[in-house]
Coordinates of C-alpha atoms and ligand atoms in Angstrom, one line a residue:
Chain A
X1 CA 14.6 -14.2 -30.8
X2 CA 13.1 -11.3 -29.0
X3 CA 13.2 -7.8 -31.0
X4 CA 15.7 -5.8 -29.1
X5 CA 13.7 -2.5 -29.9
X6 CA 10.7 -3.9 -27.6
X7 CA 10.3 -2.4 -24.3
X8 CA 8.8 -4.3 -21.5
X9 CA 7.6 -2.9 -18.3
X10 CA 6.4 -4.6 -15.2
X11 CA 4.3 -2.6 -13.3
X12 CA 3.1 -2.8 -9.4
X13 CA -0.1 -0.7 -8.0
X14 CA -1.0 -1.1 -4.5
X15 CA -2.3 2.3 -3.5
X16 CA -5.6 1.3 -2.1
X17 CA -7.7 -2.4 -2.2
X18 CA -6.5 -4.0 -5.0
X19 CA -3.0 -5.8 -5.4
X20 CA -2.2 -5.4 -9.0
X21 CA 0.7 -6.3 -11.3
X22 CA 0.8 -5.9 -15.0
X23 CA 3.2 -6.3 -17.9
X24 CA 2.9 -4.0 -21.0
X25 CA 4.9 -4.0 -24.3
X26 CA 6.0 -0.9 -25.8
X27 CA 3.7 1.2 -23.8
X28 CA 0.6 0.1 -25.3
X29 CA 0.1 -3.7 -25.7
X30 CA -0.9 -5.3 -22.7
X31 CA 0.2 -8.6 -22.1
X32 CA -1.0 -9.4 -18.5
X33 CA -3.0 -7.5 -16.0
X34 CA -3.4 -9.1 -12.6
X35 CA -5.6 -8.0 -10.0
X36 CA -6.4 -9.4 -6.4
X37 CA -9.3 -7.3 -5.2
X38 CA -9.7 -7.1 -1.6
X39 CA -13.3 -5.6 -1.8
X40 CA -15.1 -8.7 -0.1
X41 CA -13.2 -8.1 3.0
X42 CA -13.6 -4.5 3.1
X43 CA -17.3 -4.6 2.4
X44 CA -17.7 -5.6 6.2
X45 CA -16.5 -2.3 7.2
X46 CA -18.3 -0.4 4.6
X47 CA -15.2 1.0 3.3
X48 CA -11.6 0.5 2.9
X49 CA -9.7 -0.1 6.2
X50 CA -6.1 1.0 5.8
X51 CA -4.5 -1.7 8.1
X52 CA -6.5 -4.5 6.4
X53 CA -5.7 -3.3 3.2
X54 CA -2.0 -3.5 4.0
X55 CA -2.5 -6.9 5.4
X56 CA -3.9 -8.1 2.4
X57 CA -1.5 -6.5 -0.1
X58 CA 1.3 -8.3 1.6
X59 CA -0.6 -11.7 1.5
X60 CA -1.0 -11.3 -2.1
X61 CA 2.1 -9.5 -3.6
X62 CA 4.2 -12.5 -4.9
X63 CA 1.3 -14.5 -6.1
X64 CA 0.0 -11.7 -8.2
X65 CA 3.6 -11.1 -9.6
X66 CA 4.1 -14.8 -10.4
X67 CA 0.4 -14.5 -12.1
X68 CA 1.4 -11.5 -14.2
X69 CA 4.7 -12.9 -15.5
X70 CA 3.1 -16.2 -16.2
X71 CA 0.3 -14.9 -18.2
X72 CA 2.7 -12.5 -20.2
X73 CA 5.1 -15.5 -20.8
X74 CA 7.9 -13.1 -19.9
X75 CA 10.6 -13.5 -17.7
X76 CA 12.4 -10.9 -15.3
X77 CA 15.7 -11.1 -17.5
X78 CA 13.5 -9.6 -20.4
X79 CA 11.9 -6.7 -18.3
X80 CA 13.4 -3.5 -19.0
X81 CA 11.9 -1.5 -16.2
X82 CA 10.2 -1.8 -12.9
X83 CA 7.3 0.6 -12.5
X84 CA 5.5 1.3 -9.2
X85 CA 2.9 3.6 -8.0
X86 CA 4.5 5.9 -5.3
X87 CA 1.5 7.9 -4.4
X88 CA -1.2 9.3 -4.0
X89 CA -3.1 6.7 -1.8
X90 CA -3.2 5.0 1.5
X91 CA 0.6 5.0 2.8
X92 CA 0.7 1.7 4.2
X93 CA -0.6 0.2 1.1
X94 CA 1.7 2.1 -1.0
X95 CA 4.6 0.8 0.7
X96 CA 4.0 -2.8 -0.1
X97 CA 4.3 -2.2 -3.7
X98 CA 7.0 0.1 -3.4
X99 CA 9.4 -2.2 -1.3
X100 CA 8.1 -5.0 -3.7
X101 CA 9.2 -3.0 -6.9
X102 CA 12.6 -2.0 -4.9
X103 CA 13.3 -5.7 -4.0
X104 CA 12.5 -6.5 -7.8
X105 CA 14.6 -3.9 -9.4
X106 CA 17.6 -4.8 -6.7
X107 CA 17.7 -8.3 -7.3
X108 CA 17.8 -8.4 -11.1
X109 CA 19.5 -4.8 -11.5
X110 CA 16.6 -3.4 -13.5
X111 CA 15.9 0.4 -13.7
X112 CA 13.1 1.6 -11.2
X113 CA 10.3 4.3 -12.1
X114 CA 7.9 5.9 -9.8
X115 CA 4.7 6.7 -11.0
X116 CA 1.9 8.8 -9.9
X117 CA -1.4 7.1 -9.6
X118 CA -3.5 9.7 -11.5
X119 CA -1.2 9.9 -14.3
X120 CA -1.9 6.1 -14.5
X121 CA -5.6 6.6 -14.6
X122 CA -4.8 8.8 -17.7
X123 CA -2.4 6.5 -19.5
X124 CA -5.0 3.6 -19.0
X125 CA -6.4 4.8 -22.2
X126 CA -3.3 4.9 -24.3
X127 CA -3.5 1.2 -24.2
X128 CA -6.4 1.7 -26.4
X129 CA -5.6 4.7 -28.6
X130 CA -2.7 6.8 -29.2
X131 CA -2.8 10.2 -27.4
X132 CA -3.4 13.5 -29.6
X133 CA -2.3 16.6 -27.8
X134 CA -3.5 18.8 -26.4
X135 CA -6.0 16.5 -24.4
X136 CA -8.3 17.0 -21.5
X137 CA -8.4 14.2 -18.8
X138 CA -11.5 14.2 -16.6
X139 CA -10.5 11.9 -13.8
X140 CA -13.2 10.6 -11.5
X141 CA -13.0 8.2 -8.5
X142 CA -13.6 7.6 -4.9
X143 CA -10.5 9.8 -4.3
X144 CA -10.5 12.3 -7.2
X145 CA -12.4 14.6 -9.2
X146 CA -10.0 16.3 -11.4
X147 CA -9.5 18.2 -14.9
X148 CA -5.8 17.7 -16.3
X149 CA -4.7 19.5 -19.3
X150 CA -2.0 17.5 -21.0
X151 CA -0.1 19.5 -24.0
X152 CA 2.6 16.8 -24.2
X153 CA 3.8 13.1 -22.7
X154 CA 4.5 13.7 -19.0
X155 CA 3.2 17.2 -18.9
X156 CA -0.1 17.5 -16.3
X157 CA -1.6 20.6 -15.4
X158 CA -4.4 20.6 -13.1
X159 CA -7.0 23.1 -14.2
X160 CA -9.9 21.9 -11.8
X161 CA -10.1 19.7 -9.0
X162 CA -12.8 19.1 -6.1
X163 CA -12.8 21.2 -3.0
X164 CA -14.2 18.7 -0.8
X165 CA -15.6 15.5 -1.2
X166 CA -14.6 13.4 -4.9
X167 CA -17.5 12.3 -7.1
X168 CA -17.1 8.7 -6.3
X169 CA -16.9 9.6 -2.2
X170 CA -20.4 11.3 -2.8
X171 CA -21.7 8.2 -4.5
X172 CA -20.6 5.9 -1.6
X173 CA -22.1 8.5 0.9
X174 CA -25.3 9.0 -0.7
X175 CA -25.4 4.9 -1.3
X176 CA -25.2 4.5 2.3
X177 CA -27.6 6.7 3.1
X178 CA -30.1 4.9 0.8
X179 CA -29.1 1.7 2.6
X180 CA -27.2 0.1 -0.5
X181 CA -24.0 -1.9 0.0
X182 CA -20.4 -0.7 -0.3
X183 CA -19.2 0.3 -2.8
X184 CA -22.1 2.2 -3.5
X185 CA -21.2 3.6 -7.2
X186 CA -22.6 1.0 -9.4
X187 CA -25.7 0.6 -7.4
X188 CA -26.9 4.1 -7.9
X189 CA -26.1 4.3 -11.3
X190 CA -28.2 1.1 -11.9
X191 CA -31.0 2.5 -9.7
X192 CA -30.7 5.7 -11.4
X193 CA -31.3 4.2 -14.7
X194 CA -34.6 2.9 -13.5
X195 CA -35.8 6.1 -11.9
X196 CA -37.1 9.8 -12.7
X197 CA -34.9 12.9 -11.8
X198 CA -37.5 14.4 -10.1
X199 CA -36.0 16.1 -7.1
X200 CA -34.0 19.2 -8.3
X201 CA -30.8 18.7 -6.0
X202 CA -28.1 21.6 -6.1
X203 CA -25.5 21.9 -8.8
X204 CA -22.4 23.7 -7.2
X205 CA -21.1 25.8 -10.1
X206 CA -18.6 27.8 -7.7
X207 CA -17.1 31.3 -9.1
X208 CA -17.8 32.1 -12.8
X209 CA -15.0 30.4 -15.1
X210 CA -13.9 27.9 -12.1
X211 CA -13.1 24.4 -13.1
X212 CA -13.1 23.4 -9.6
X213 CA -15.6 20.9 -8.1
X214 CA -17.8 20.6 -4.8
X215 CA -19.9 17.7 -4.0
X216 CA -20.5 18.0 -0.2
X217 CA -23.3 20.3 -0.3
X218 CA -24.9 17.8 -2.6
X219 CA -24.4 14.9 -0.6
X220 CA -25.9 16.8 2.5
X221 CA -28.8 17.9 0.5
X222 CA -29.6 14.3 -0.6
X223 CA -29.3 13.2 3.2
X224 CA -31.4 16.2 4.5
X225 CA -33.9 15.4 2.0
X226 CA -34.2 11.6 3.1
X227 CA -34.4 12.5 6.7
X228 CA -37.2 15.4 6.4
X229 CA -39.1 12.8 4.4
X230 CA -38.6 10.1 7.0
X231 CA -39.6 12.5 9.5
X232 CA -42.9 13.3 7.6
X233 CA -43.6 9.5 7.2
X234 CA -43.2 9.8 3.4
X235 CA -41.3 7.3 1.4
X236 CA -39.3 8.5 -1.6
X237 CA -38.4 5.9 -4.5
X238 CA -34.5 5.1 -4.2
X239 CA -34.8 4.9 -7.9
X240 CA -35.5 8.6 -8.2
X241 CA -33.4 9.8 -5.3
X242 CA -30.6 8.0 -7.2
X243 CA -31.4 9.5 -10.8
X244 CA -31.7 12.9 -9.3
X245 CA -28.5 12.6 -7.5
X246 CA -26.9 11.5 -10.5
X247 CA -28.1 13.8 -12.6
X248 CA -26.8 16.6 -10.6
X249 CA -23.2 15.2 -10.3
X250 CA -23.2 14.4 -14.1
X251 CA -24.5 17.9 -15.2
X252 CA -21.7 19.6 -13.2
X253 CA -19.1 17.3 -14.4
X254 CA -20.1 17.1 -18.2
X255 CA -20.8 20.8 -18.2
X256 CA -17.4 22.1 -17.0
X257 CA -15.4 19.4 -18.7
X258 CA -17.2 20.7 -21.9
X259 CA -16.3 24.2 -21.2
X260 CA -12.7 23.2 -20.5
X261 CA -12.3 21.2 -23.8
X262 CA -13.7 24.2 -25.5
X263 CA -11.4 26.7 -23.9
X264 CA -8.3 24.8 -24.3
X265 CA -9.3 23.6 -27.7
X266 CA -8.3 20.0 -27.3
X267 CA -7.9 17.3 -29.6
X268 CA -9.1 14.5 -27.1
X269 CA -11.2 14.0 -23.8
X270 CA -9.8 11.3 -21.9
X271 CA -12.2 9.8 -18.9
X272 CA -10.3 7.8 -16.3
X273 CA -10.9 6.4 -12.8
X274 CA -13.4 4.4 -11.3
X275 CA -16.5 6.6 -11.9
X276 CA -15.9 6.3 -15.6
X277 CA -17.5 3.0 -15.4
X278 CA -20.4 4.8 -14.7
X279 CA -22.8 4.4 -17.6
X280 CA -25.0 7.6 -17.0
X281 CA -21.8 9.5 -17.3
X282 CA -20.6 7.8 -20.3
X283 CA -23.8 8.4 -22.1
X284 CA -24.1 12.1 -21.1
X285 CA -20.5 12.9 -22.2
X286 CA -21.0 11.0 -25.6
X287 CA -23.9 12.9 -26.3
X288 CA -22.5 16.4 -25.3
X289 CA -19.4 15.8 -27.4
X290 CA -21.0 14.3 -30.2
X291 CA -21.3 17.4 -32.3
X292 CA -17.5 18.4 -31.8
X293 CA -14.2 17.3 -33.4
X294 CA -13.1 16.4 -30.1
X295 CA -12.7 12.7 -29.6
X296 CA -14.2 10.9 -26.6
X297 CA -12.0 8.2 -25.0
X298 CA -13.5 6.1 -22.1
X299 CA -11.2 2.9 -21.2
X300 CA -13.0 -0.6 -20.9
X301 CA -14.3 -1.1 -17.5
X302 CA -11.4 -3.4 -16.6
X303 CA -9.1 -0.4 -17.2
X304 CA -11.5 2.1 -15.3
X305 CA -10.7 0.7 -11.9
X306 CA -7.2 0.6 -10.2
X307 CA -5.1 -1.6 -12.1
X308 CA -1.3 -1.9 -12.9
X309 CA -1.7 -2.0 -16.8
X310 CA -2.3 2.1 -16.4
X311 CA 0.8 2.2 -14.1
X312 CA 3.1 0.3 -16.8
X313 CA 1.4 2.4 -19.5
X314 CA 2.5 5.6 -17.8
X315 CA 5.6 4.1 -16.8
X316 CA 6.6 3.4 -20.2
X317 CA 6.6 6.9 -21.0
X318 CA 8.5 8.3 -17.8
X319 CA 11.3 5.5 -18.5
X320 CA 11.6 6.7 -22.3
X321 CA 11.7 10.2 -20.8
X322 CA 14.4 9.4 -18.8
X323 CA 12.9 9.3 -15.4
X324 CA 14.5 7.0 -12.8
X325 CA 13.8 6.5 -9.3
X326 CA 16.4 5.5 -6.7
X327 CA 16.5 2.4 -4.4
X328 CA 15.6 5.1 -1.6
X329 CA 12.2 5.4 -3.3
X330 CA 9.6 6.0 -0.8
X331 CA 5.7 5.8 -0.7
X332 CA 4.2 9.4 -0.9
X333 CA 0.5 9.4 0.3
X334 CA -0.2 13.1 -1.0
X335 CA 2.1 13.3 -3.9
X336 CA 0.9 16.1 -6.2
X337 CA 0.4 15.3 -9.9
X338 CA 2.2 18.9 -10.7
X339 CA 4.9 18.4 -8.5
X340 CA 5.4 14.9 -10.0
X341 CA 5.3 16.4 -13.7
X342 CA 8.2 18.7 -12.5
X343 CA 10.2 16.1 -11.1
X344 CA 13.9 16.0 -12.3
X345 CA 15.3 13.4 -14.5
X346 CA 18.1 11.1 -12.7
Chain B
X1 CA 25.9 -20.5 2.0
X2 CA 25.4 -16.5 1.6
X3 CA 22.5 -15.3 4.0
X4 CA 20.9 -12.1 3.8
X5 CA 19.1 -11.1 7.2
X6 CA 17.0 -8.0 7.6
X7 CA 15.2 -6.9 10.6
X8 CA 12.9 -3.5 10.4
X9 CA 10.6 -4.5 13.1
X10 CA 11.3 -1.3 15.5
X11 CA 13.2 1.5 15.5
X12 CA 16.4 -0.3 14.8
X13 CA 17.1 -1.1 11.4
X14 CA 19.7 -3.9 10.7
X15 CA 20.7 -5.7 7.7
X16 CA 23.8 -8.0 7.5
X17 CA 25.2 -10.6 4.9
X18 CA 26.7 -14.0 6.5
X19 CA 28.4 -16.7 5.1
X20 CA 27.3 -19.7 7.1
X21 CA 27.2 -18.7 10.3
X22 CA 30.1 -16.2 10.1
X23 CA 29.0 -12.6 9.9
X24 CA 30.8 -10.7 6.5
X25 CA 29.1 -7.4 6.5
X26 CA 26.2 -5.6 8.8
X27 CA 24.8 -2.3 9.0
X28 CA 22.6 -1.1 11.7
X29 CA 21.0 1.9 12.6
X30 CA 19.1 3.2 15.8
X31 CA 17.3 6.3 14.4
X32 CA 13.9 7.4 13.9
X33 CA 13.9 7.1 10.2
X34 CA 11.7 5.7 7.5
X35 CA 12.8 2.2 6.7
X36 CA 11.0 2.2 3.7
X37 CA 13.6 4.7 2.3
X38 CA 16.7 3.3 4.2
X39 CA 16.2 -0.8 3.9
X40 CA 16.9 -1.3 0.4
X41 CA 20.3 0.8 0.0
X42 CA 21.5 -0.7 3.3
X43 CA 20.8 -4.0 1.7
X44 CA 22.7 -2.7 -1.3
X45 CA 25.6 -1.6 0.8
X46 CA 26.2 -4.8 3.0
X47 CA 26.4 -7.1 -0.1
X48 CA 28.5 -4.4 -2.1
X49 CA 30.9 -4.7 1.2
X50 CA 30.8 -8.7 1.0
X51 CA 31.5 -8.6 -2.4
X52 CA 28.3 -10.3 -3.5
X53 CA 25.5 -9.8 -6.3
X54 CA 22.1 -10.4 -5.5
X55 CA 22.1 -13.8 -7.5
X56 CA 24.8 -15.1 -5.0
X57 CA 22.4 -15.0 -2.1
X58 CA 21.4 -18.7 -1.2
X59 CA 18.9 -17.8 1.3
X60 CA 17.0 -14.7 3.2
X61 CA 16.1 -14.7 6.9
X62 CA 13.9 -11.9 8.2
X63 CA 12.3 -10.6 11.2
X64 CA 8.7 -11.4 10.9
X65 CA 7.3 -9.4 14.1
X66 CA 5.9 -8.6 16.4
X67 CA 7.0 -5.0 16.2
X68 CA 5.7 -1.7 14.3
X69 CA 2.9 -3.2 11.9
X70 CA 4.3 -0.9 9.0
X71 CA 8.1 -1.6 9.9
X72 CA 7.4 -5.3 9.7
X73 CA 5.8 -5.2 6.5
X74 CA 8.7 -3.1 4.9
X75 CA 11.1 -6.0 6.1
X76 CA 9.0 -9.1 5.1
X77 CA 7.8 -7.4 1.6
X78 CA 11.3 -7.1 0.7
X79 CA 12.6 -10.4 1.8
X80 CA 9.9 -12.1 0.4
X81 CA 9.7 -10.5 -2.9
X82 CA 13.5 -10.9 -3.4
X83 CA 13.6 -14.4 -2.2
X84 CA 10.6 -15.3 -4.6
X85 CA 12.2 -13.4 -7.6
X86 CA 15.8 -15.0 -6.7
X87 CA 14.3 -18.5 -6.4
X88 CA 15.7 -19.0 -2.6
X89 CA 14.2 -19.9 0.7
X90 CA 13.1 -17.2 2.8
X91 CA 12.9 -18.0 6.7
X92 CA 11.0 -15.9 9.1
X93 CA 12.1 -15.4 12.9
X94 CA 10.3 -14.1 15.7
X95 CA 11.6 -10.4 16.2
X96 CA 11.3 -11.0 20.1
X97 CA 13.2 -14.2 19.9
X98 CA 16.1 -12.4 17.7
X99 CA 16.4 -9.7 20.5
X100 CA 16.6 -12.0 23.6
X101 CA 19.5 -14.0 21.6
X102 CA 21.4 -11.2 22.9
X103 CA 21.2 -12.2 26.2
X104 CA 22.0 -16.1 25.5
X105 CA 24.7 -16.4 28.4
X106 CA 22.5 -15.0 30.8
X107 CA 22.1 -17.5 33.5
X108 CA 18.0 -17.0 34.3
X109 CA 15.0 -16.1 32.1
X110 CA 15.2 -13.7 29.3
X111 CA 12.5 -11.1 28.7
X112 CA 12.7 -9.1 25.4
X113 CA 9.8 -6.9 24.7
X114 CA 9.0 -4.0 22.6
X115 CA 6.3 -1.0 23.4
X116 CA 3.1 -1.4 21.6
X117 CA 1.6 1.9 23.3
X118 CA -1.1 2.6 25.9
X119 CA 1.0 0.7 28.6
X120 CA 1.0 -2.7 26.6
X121 CA 3.8 -4.5 24.9
X122 CA 4.9 -7.4 22.8
X123 CA 7.0 -9.7 25.0
X124 CA 8.1 -13.3 25.1
X125 CA 10.3 -15.1 27.9
X126 CA 13.0 -17.4 27.2
X127 CA 15.4 -19.8 28.9
X128 CA 18.9 -20.7 27.5
X129 CA 19.8 -24.0 26.9
X130 CA 22.6 -25.4 25.0
X131 CA 23.1 -22.3 22.7
X132 CA 19.4 -22.2 22.2
X133 CA 16.4 -20.3 23.8
X134 CA 13.2 -22.5 25.1
X135 CA 10.1 -20.4 25.1
X136 CA 9.2 -20.1 28.7
X137 CA 6.1 -17.6 28.1
X138 CA 4.6 -17.3 24.7
X139 CA 4.8 -14.1 22.9
X140 CA 2.0 -11.8 23.6
X141 CA 0.5 -8.7 23.3
X142 CA -0.2 -7.7 27.0
X143 CA -0.6 -4.8 29.5
X144 CA 3.2 -4.6 31.1
X145 CA 1.9 -4.5 34.5
X146 CA 0.2 -8.0 34.3
X147 CA 3.2 -9.3 32.2
X148 CA 5.5 -8.4 35.4
X149 CA 3.1 -9.8 37.7
X150 CA 3.4 -13.1 35.7
X151 CA 7.2 -12.8 35.7
X152 CA 7.3 -12.3 39.4
X153 CA 5.5 -15.6 40.0
X154 CA 8.5 -17.3 38.0
X155 CA 10.6 -16.6 41.0
X156 CA 14.0 -16.1 39.0
X157 CA 16.3 -13.7 37.9
X158 CA 14.9 -12.1 34.7
X159 CA 17.3 -10.0 32.2
X160 CA 15.3 -7.5 30.3
X161 CA 16.2 -6.7 26.7
X162 CA 14.2 -4.0 24.9
X163 CA 15.1 -1.0 23.0
X164 CA 12.1 0.9 24.4
X165 CA 13.4 0.0 28.1
X166 CA 13.6 3.7 29.5
X167 CA 9.8 3.9 28.9
X168 CA 9.3 1.1 31.4
X169 CA 12.3 1.1 33.8
X170 CA 10.2 2.4 36.6
X171 CA 7.5 -0.2 36.3
X172 CA 10.0 -3.1 35.9
X173 CA 11.9 -2.0 38.9
X174 CA 8.7 -1.3 41.2
X175 CA 7.5 -4.6 40.4
X176 CA 10.4 -6.8 40.2
X177 CA 13.3 -5.2 42.4
X178 CA 16.2 -7.3 42.4
X179 CA 14.9 -10.0 40.4
X180 CA 15.3 -7.8 37.3
X181 CA 18.4 -7.4 35.6
X182 CA 18.8 -4.8 33.0
X183 CA 21.3 -5.5 30.1
X184 CA 23.8 -2.9 29.1
X185 CA 22.4 -0.4 26.4
X186 CA 24.5 -2.3 23.5
X187 CA 22.6 -5.4 24.3
X188 CA 19.2 -3.6 23.7
X189 CA 19.7 -3.6 20.0
X190 CA 18.5 -6.4 17.7
X191 CA 21.3 -7.2 15.5
X192 CA 20.9 -8.9 12.0
X193 CA 23.8 -10.8 12.4
X194 CA 22.2 -12.6 15.3
X195 CA 19.1 -12.9 13.4
X196 CA 20.8 -14.6 10.5
X197 CA 22.6 -17.0 12.7
X198 CA 19.3 -18.1 14.3
X199 CA 17.7 -18.9 11.0
X200 CA 20.4 -20.2 9.0
X201 CA 19.4 -24.0 9.6
X202 CA 15.6 -23.2 10.3
X203 CA 13.0 -24.6 8.0
X204 CA 11.9 -22.2 5.0
X205 CA 8.5 -20.7 4.8
X206 CA 6.0 -21.2 2.0
X207 CA 6.8 -18.1 -0.1
X208 CA 3.3 -16.8 -1.0
X209 CA 1.5 -17.3 2.0
X210 CA 4.3 -16.0 4.4
X211 CA 3.2 -12.9 6.2
X212 CA 4.1 -10.8 9.4
X213 CA 3.3 -12.2 12.9
X214 CA 1.5 -9.0 14.2
X215 CA 0.4 -10.8 17.2
X216 CA -2.7 -8.6 17.1
X217 CA -5.5 -8.3 15.0
X218 CA -6.2 -5.0 12.8
X219 CA -8.4 -2.8 15.3
X220 CA -11.2 -2.8 12.9
X221 CA -11.2 -6.7 12.5
X222 CA -11.3 -7.0 16.3
X223 CA -14.1 -4.8 16.7
X224 CA -16.0 -6.6 13.8
X225 CA -15.6 -9.9 15.5
X226 CA -16.3 -8.5 19.0
X227 CA -19.5 -7.3 17.7
X228 CA -20.3 -10.7 16.4
X229 CA -19.6 -12.3 19.9
X230 CA -16.5 -13.5 18.4
X231 CA -13.8 -12.1 20.4
X232 CA -10.7 -13.9 19.4
X233 CA -8.0 -11.8 21.2
Ligands
ZN401 ZN1 -7.5 4.9 -8.7

């Protein structure tokens, strides 16, 4: 017999180029985490093509749903609520997940819960370790670079964000300039570990006290350096370019994160998003926070990139807090985290 | 046999419940509104009107395109996910065929079409025979002026059905003159009652691999193939 007090959340995430479904028990226990990645298809284009992403999602959605339910050995009847990423992301891609979630919720008369993608990235960590508030989250991915303060569950205060390119975007663009395949982040991370940070690339600190970020100047500086060298017939070591670029990115990220963590006297630092997989960033953060009482949580690689387990984890709390979406739930490609945190409870 | 039918392939959104071939409830709108917001509440409404709950459904019929990529995907995602989770068959019917069915008693050819921007249309030509439509010209994504030239050669009266009719009226009259017959406004609206009727006895799809019929490659894909000398379009 199933314990009635247990809570089972089925979550769907289709905001970009992964079709993902997961089932999480009691907000913390991952029962299944199915992901169909489209990355091979988008590689041809050097980036994610929205229309093609949408087409792949609709090809995969029921396959991934079935896989998640089978792996978790859970039936739809046992599910307490359906959680789904409602934004931000690519609108056509989000729509597949949102409509599939609504179809499931309606077919089985289950509650529906909308989840913000970044809230999901943060909550991925709760599958590993219980939160201790206040906590600071550094979210770094292809689409996001944000510092978020959380004083309690469901509360998200954005204290810093990028004013231009996201960190992951800068990685992809620099990788492209270096002739590395898409997605470039892991390639740069690997090259950087083999090179020396010999070139002093700029660091954008912005106004004093600001927790905002800017990476477009750095990206331009790298591209200009490569261009100038090739005009002079010089060849720069790719490893050194990668190491110098990465050092500049990490220096700014870690310094600002450390300062914010001190100012807000947080108990935990959570690192989330695809760039959290970056080995250089992980090492530098561990080193910087080693002397403090602040606990640094970095999810395992499989929970750093987009997945539905994180949406289930965030959806679990939202469900407990009484948040419900109607059957008129829509995809919101530019959903802000703070507006999401202030949404009313139905 | 309770059938749920869904068409969100263009501006018109229509959903219906049929018992066998008999319509029980239908909800149809022709407004510029987001189908993603409106479809599920509409499905809930027609089922409620029909006094059915989701598990009473025996089959889902959906318009699988061509049409608006996003619109078609909303309908197909909803239909295939519902059918999969309720363990019932799903049937995909051409959105053009469903629209053309409104002209079933026309003594000539029926051309249904949807605007596809930049002078292009999604269009097909059918001939009614014994309560069914035979395909005369396969569905295509084509320049409408080229398509009209083709129709001219058919030398038969052609009934035009398409909700974007006003955009193309002049072109049609100029090219075909008396050969063209324009349906009354209400015939231009594809209805889920008709869609469900067409799909009621058709073969079911393999749910996992069931996808929209876009009738056109994604732009990036077409360019990619072209760059490799494999122009499939
Ligand atoms: Zn993400």
